[in-house]
């Protein structure tokens, strides 16, 4: 009897999540009727499609979201996730690097980048420069100056 309870509970949770995603998609689509060019709504719709496993629909929406809000690191990360699942590795790596360039403190994405076999994102020149700028900015805000800065 216990052998059937656990799979049943798991199935119920999966079903509830699917219903929640369907409801979310419906609400987002309604919001987009009012604000059809809202990049955040479009990103949310794309992410919901991704969570449903509808990768082609997700990709279409997330590309549009990136066009509307190109400087949002979350949207770039979402697009990279879809590219990864579609086995478009070059595109995934590039979107994740763009996301990290905007948010170099995103440790979860840095780790995901490494785990997916893309190497260390800190080896990329753009990321290295942003990290250096962040270190310099954080240090100067705290009254600490890096050794390599010339302070008279």
mmCIF file of C-alpha atoms in Angstrom:
data_model
loop_
_atom_site.group_PDB
_atom_site.id
_atom_site.type_symbol
_atom_site.label_atom_id
_atom_site.label_comp_id
_atom_site.label_asym_id
_atom_site.label_seq_id
_atom_site.Cartn_x
_atom_site.Cartn_y
_atom_site.Cartn_z
ATOM 1 C CA UNK A 1 0.000 0.000 0.000
ATOM 2 C CA UNK A 2 2.795 2.453 0.908
ATOM 3 C CA UNK A 3 4.435 1.714 -2.441
ATOM 4 C CA UNK A 4 1.498 3.322 -4.235
ATOM 5 C CA UNK A 5 1.065 6.313 -1.919
ATOM 6 C CA UNK A 6 4.409 7.942 -2.695
ATOM 7 C CA UNK A 7 4.077 7.782 -6.517
ATOM 8 C CA UNK A 8 0.492 9.016 -6.189
ATOM 9 C CA UNK A 9 1.577 11.971 -4.049
ATOM 10 C CA UNK A 10 4.274 12.767 -6.576
ATOM 11 C CA UNK A 11 1.771 12.585 -9.429
ATOM 12 C CA UNK A 12 -0.616 14.895 -7.564
ATOM 13 C CA UNK A 13 2.160 17.453 -6.991
ATOM 14 C CA UNK A 14 3.119 17.300 -10.679
ATOM 15 C CA UNK A 15 -0.505 17.757 -11.666
ATOM 16 C CA UNK A 16 -0.870 20.742 -9.317
ATOM 17 C CA UNK A 17 2.259 22.343 -10.781
ATOM 18 C CA UNK A 18 0.925 21.831 -14.309
ATOM 19 C CA UNK A 19 -2.359 23.489 -13.353
ATOM 20 C CA UNK A 20 -0.464 26.384 -11.748
ATOM 21 C CA UNK A 21 1.609 26.845 -14.914
ATOM 22 C CA UNK A 22 -1.521 26.775 -17.069
ATOM 23 C CA UNK A 23 -3.114 29.399 -14.845
ATOM 24 C CA UNK A 24 0.048 31.507 -14.943
ATOM 25 C CA UNK A 25 0.181 31.312 -18.743
ATOM 26 C CA UNK A 26 -3.446 32.383 -18.940
ATOM 27 C CA UNK A 27 -2.875 35.359 -16.625
ATOM 28 C CA UNK A 28 0.270 36.455 -18.451
ATOM 29 C CA UNK A 29 -1.476 36.231 -21.813
ATOM 30 C CA UNK A 30 -4.274 38.424 -20.463
ATOM 31 C CA UNK A 31 -1.742 40.951 -19.168
ATOM 32 C CA UNK A 32 -0.049 40.982 -22.571
ATOM 33 C CA UNK A 33 -3.340 41.973 -24.203
ATOM 34 C CA UNK A 34 -3.153 45.171 -22.159
ATOM 35 C CA UNK A 35 0.640 45.656 -22.452
ATOM 36 C CA UNK A 36 1.762 43.665 -25.512
ATOM 37 C CA UNK A 37 5.291 45.089 -25.560
ATOM 38 C CA UNK A 38 6.106 44.552 -21.884
ATOM 39 C CA UNK A 39 9.401 42.682 -21.914
ATOM 40 C CA UNK A 40 8.999 41.409 -18.355
ATOM 41 C CA UNK A 41 5.612 39.875 -19.161
ATOM 42 C CA UNK A 42 7.003 38.348 -22.346
ATOM 43 C CA UNK A 43 9.919 36.911 -20.377
ATOM 44 C CA UNK A 44 7.476 35.444 -17.852
ATOM 45 C CA UNK A 45 5.443 33.859 -20.631
ATOM 46 C CA UNK A 46 8.582 32.414 -22.205
ATOM 47 C CA UNK A 47 9.730 31.059 -18.850
ATOM 48 C CA UNK A 48 6.336 29.454 -18.214
ATOM 49 C CA UNK A 49 6.505 27.831 -21.650
ATOM 50 C CA UNK A 50 10.004 26.599 -20.805
ATOM 51 C CA UNK A 51 8.755 25.108 -17.526
ATOM 52 C CA UNK A 52 6.022 23.300 -19.495
ATOM 53 C CA UNK A 53 8.689 21.905 -21.832
ATOM 54 C CA UNK A 54 7.495 23.921 -24.829
ATOM 55 C CA UNK A 55 10.979 24.940 -25.937
ATOM 56 C CA UNK A 56 10.120 26.386 -29.357
ATOM 57 C CA UNK A 57 7.425 28.641 -27.901
ATOM 58 C CA UNK A 58 9.756 29.581 -25.050
ATOM 59 C CA UNK A 59 12.560 30.459 -27.444
ATOM 60 C CA UNK A 60 10.297 32.680 -29.529
ATOM 61 C CA UNK A 61 9.072 34.625 -26.492
ATOM 62 C CA UNK A 62 12.458 34.942 -24.821
ATOM 63 C CA UNK A 63 14.114 36.233 -27.999
ATOM 64 C CA UNK A 64 11.414 38.885 -28.155
ATOM 65 C CA UNK A 65 11.939 39.718 -24.472
ATOM 66 C CA UNK A 66 15.685 40.164 -25.051
ATOM 67 C CA UNK A 67 14.943 42.556 -27.917
ATOM 68 C CA UNK A 68 12.723 44.634 -25.626
ATOM 69 C CA UNK A 69 14.926 44.549 -22.518
ATOM 70 C CA UNK A 70 18.451 43.613 -23.653
ATOM 71 C CA UNK A 71 20.082 44.760 -20.412
ATOM 72 C CA UNK A 72 18.167 42.394 -18.124
ATOM 73 C CA UNK A 73 20.479 39.615 -16.895
ATOM 74 C CA UNK A 74 17.570 37.365 -15.872
ATOM 75 C CA UNK A 75 16.063 37.426 -19.356
ATOM 76 C CA UNK A 76 19.489 36.626 -20.839
ATOM 77 C CA UNK A 77 19.906 33.728 -18.425
ATOM 78 C CA UNK A 78 16.452 32.383 -19.298
ATOM 79 C CA UNK A 79 17.256 32.547 -23.008
ATOM 80 C CA UNK A 80 20.527 30.733 -22.338
ATOM 81 C CA UNK A 81 18.662 27.995 -20.468
ATOM 82 C CA UNK A 82 16.358 27.424 -23.436
ATOM 83 C CA UNK A 83 19.286 27.368 -25.853
ATOM 84 C CA UNK A 84 20.991 24.793 -23.638
ATOM 85 C CA UNK A 85 17.944 22.529 -23.600
ATOM 86 C CA UNK A 86 17.667 22.843 -27.374
ATOM 87 C CA UNK A 87 21.338 21.768 -27.566
ATOM 88 C CA UNK A 88 22.351 25.143 -29.022
ATOM 89 C CA UNK A 89 25.462 25.247 -26.860
ATOM 90 C CA UNK A 90 27.286 28.163 -28.490
ATOM 91 C CA UNK A 91 24.193 30.362 -28.111
ATOM 92 C CA UNK A 92 23.595 29.201 -24.522
ATOM 93 C CA UNK A 93 27.161 30.008 -23.512
ATOM 94 C CA UNK A 94 26.982 33.452 -25.109
ATOM 95 C CA UNK A 95 23.686 34.396 -23.453
ATOM 96 C CA UNK A 96 24.957 33.250 -20.071
ATOM 97 C CA UNK A 97 28.127 35.297 -20.544
ATOM 98 C CA UNK A 98 26.022 38.346 -21.428
ATOM 99 C CA UNK A 99 23.967 37.751 -18.295
ATOM 100 C CA UNK A 100 27.081 37.424 -16.156
ATOM 101 C CA UNK A 101 28.547 40.548 -17.720
ATOM 102 C CA UNK A 102 25.548 42.433 -16.310
ATOM 103 C CA UNK A 103 25.533 40.556 -12.989
ATOM 104 C CA UNK A 104 28.979 39.209 -12.148
ATOM 105 C CA UNK A 105 27.835 38.350 -8.627
ATOM 106 C CA UNK A 106 25.421 35.662 -9.885
ATOM 107 C CA UNK A 107 27.196 32.709 -8.279
ATOM 108 C CA UNK A 108 24.440 30.246 -9.242
ATOM 109 C CA UNK A 109 24.883 31.040 -12.926
ATOM 110 C CA UNK A 110 28.679 30.907 -12.614
ATOM 111 C CA UNK A 111 28.364 27.424 -11.122
ATOM 112 C CA UNK A 112 25.815 26.315 -13.728
ATOM 113 C CA UNK A 113 28.180 27.594 -16.449
ATOM 114 C CA UNK A 114 30.997 25.430 -15.066
ATOM 115 C CA UNK A 115 28.773 22.370 -14.514
ATOM 116 C CA UNK A 116 27.563 22.431 -18.114
ATOM 117 C CA UNK A 117 31.146 22.156 -19.327
ATOM 118 C CA UNK A 118 31.661 25.722 -20.543
ATOM 119 C CA UNK A 119 34.725 26.196 -18.340
ATOM 120 C CA UNK A 120 35.263 29.018 -15.895
ATOM 121 C CA UNK A 121 33.316 32.141 -16.876
ATOM 122 C CA UNK A 122 35.966 34.222 -15.136
ATOM 123 C CA UNK A 123 38.353 33.219 -17.940
ATOM 124 C CA UNK A 124 36.271 35.274 -20.392
ATOM 125 C CA UNK A 125 37.793 38.735 -20.862
ATOM 126 C CA UNK A 126 34.436 40.537 -20.488
ATOM 127 C CA UNK A 127 33.676 38.836 -17.195
ATOM 128 C CA UNK A 128 37.206 39.349 -15.885
ATOM 129 C CA UNK A 129 36.944 43.098 -16.625
ATOM 130 C CA UNK A 130 33.559 43.370 -14.890
ATOM 131 C CA UNK A 131 34.880 41.481 -11.873
ATOM 132 C CA UNK A 132 37.878 43.830 -11.681
ATOM 133 C CA UNK A 133 35.573 46.858 -11.893
ATOM 134 C CA UNK A 134 33.317 45.418 -9.197
ATOM 135 C CA UNK A 135 36.262 44.750 -6.890
ATOM 136 C CA UNK A 136 37.579 48.274 -7.409
ATOM 137 C CA UNK A 137 34.137 49.796 -6.851
ATOM 138 C CA UNK A 138 33.440 47.730 -3.734
ATOM 139 C CA UNK A 139 36.893 48.519 -2.331
ATOM 140 C CA UNK A 140 36.643 52.268 -2.906
ATOM 141 C CA UNK A 141 33.172 52.363 -1.300
ATOM 142 C CA UNK A 142 34.641 50.796 1.834
ATOM 143 C CA UNK A 143 37.655 53.103 1.873
ATOM 144 C CA UNK A 144 39.967 50.289 0.871
ATOM 145 C CA UNK A 145 42.049 50.831 -2.219
ATOM 146 C CA UNK A 146 43.574 47.995 -4.211
ATOM 147 C CA UNK A 147 47.362 47.744 -4.199
ATOM 148 C CA UNK A 148 47.543 48.502 -7.892
ATOM 149 C CA UNK A 149 45.711 51.829 -7.623
ATOM 150 C CA UNK A 150 47.766 54.967 -7.408
ATOM 151 C CA UNK A 151 46.591 56.895 -4.380
ATOM 152 C CA UNK A 152 48.488 60.030 -3.447
#
